[in-house]
Amino acid sequence: MLRLLQWEGLFEVLAVLGVLAFLLVLFFLPETQTQKVALRSENILKVYFSLLHNKRFAIYSLIAGIVNGALMIYVANGPFLIIEKGGFSSDAFSIIFSINALGLMAASYLTTVVQKRMATNNLVKCAIFMMAIVSIILLTAMYIHASMPVILCILFFYIFPIGVLFPTTTELALMPFAETNKSGSASALFGSIQLGIAFICTVVANYISDGTTVSVGIALLFCGVLLFAIAFSKIRLAPITSSHPTT
């Protein structure tokens, strides 16, 4: 697309797509609410606070937020790592990003297969364990100045489990409200927590950046270690024979 437009044109395309999506929702998405409910800010806040008191929701929302933060750190620093430090062309950058995106999609697909044999919360712990281990390997590779192709290969395996964690944490966080009238509020708060924590992670990563790949590795390691600490202190393993997740 950059061959057809200047970089500003990308945002113009996004604006057009956003307007198109809004119009499709406005005119073609049917309303499912049968009763009109007056929205009051104090009532909404009470609902949100009650949701945060649910341990399962709070834990998995926090995990999902940090995972999203790790992904945003990767996205924000991708051009720096691949083009500036790696010396790859913009075309190669697109291919590398596409490969990682395919990894995310493949992981999401495999999640549905693995869930038939493993409890979902156990799968979350395995994915986080992989992220933590790979983050250590990644930072080590950056510290010893390994070649950029090696670093990018390791980075792929850091991004891969994120494709597992997005659907599983969403499922586990929203499960307690699946059959209640709070499901919509829970979904909205879950998304807001994700974006808020992702924003904080990217700000911190930018603050500690010193123009080296090591600083990026430190930020990704911090996310991996924090996820590991939360998951392995707050999530109980479900019995191997059980298909029902526990907190």
Steps between C-alpha positions, in 0.01 A plus 500: 500500500792734567585473131165660419467745791714712729510386863226751586276318254500193724314695767257632241423142397451405865263796544293388201485143631395630842215701354396202287497272805290756692244521220476121472435472874254788497283373214549122490572377855166430669428619853473208745388701802124456531454741790627855517717558805594846621877523527630680808870547569472397866326176405764420239783561750331274755480224244867543405612490863294188560667337201846578635408326825477175304840336548495305175408807296764718666783247457436417136432863407837594650673217313330596173604863549866414552493262202353777286768734637773258393350486152484881479865525607587266212286696252640837612861381482463281190628762252789583733606136533440383145582802284732721706699233688445206267553691178204337327302676229141616546385207286688255722351674803151430364584134441645456851196666657276275291682189619450600863134576429461154349660359814238676712219361286647149502530511880137609531392211279710247692347627823163350409670167431705492822199601712344163422783336696596765755310726738504859379666644809778239473550607138531862614777402743686305231484792257622746763780263599609494136493881480709533815765251386522644149526855638813397693649341188407809296666744739811280513520497120466879490761545772762287321421678170368195319416550134164661427361191319566298817332766716199512268465120512499510881255790492260288293481249784438783745208625293358152426350429847324837492271342242413241766452750781264741326209257454558302819523797736192653339308178548606457862446864598148522357385149592348598840266747326404293196139448609450831682397852407853617579662327203506817287645711780758231574605490136530880485703519821720211389587683178563826683736331744690345210546832325586685820771256606635485144531878505692491829733227369585693185562820697735318740677328209550835329627655824768235555603492134860604442517433127626144535333165442578404860250755634229341286600159634478631858146629440389168351671309781320713759165409345591131488623487860201697628263264321684201644477640855126563470413174327698269724390668822133562421389226258438151633565202278189308403502119521628340180172315453291814542382705206370781724744781580560624851641829616 
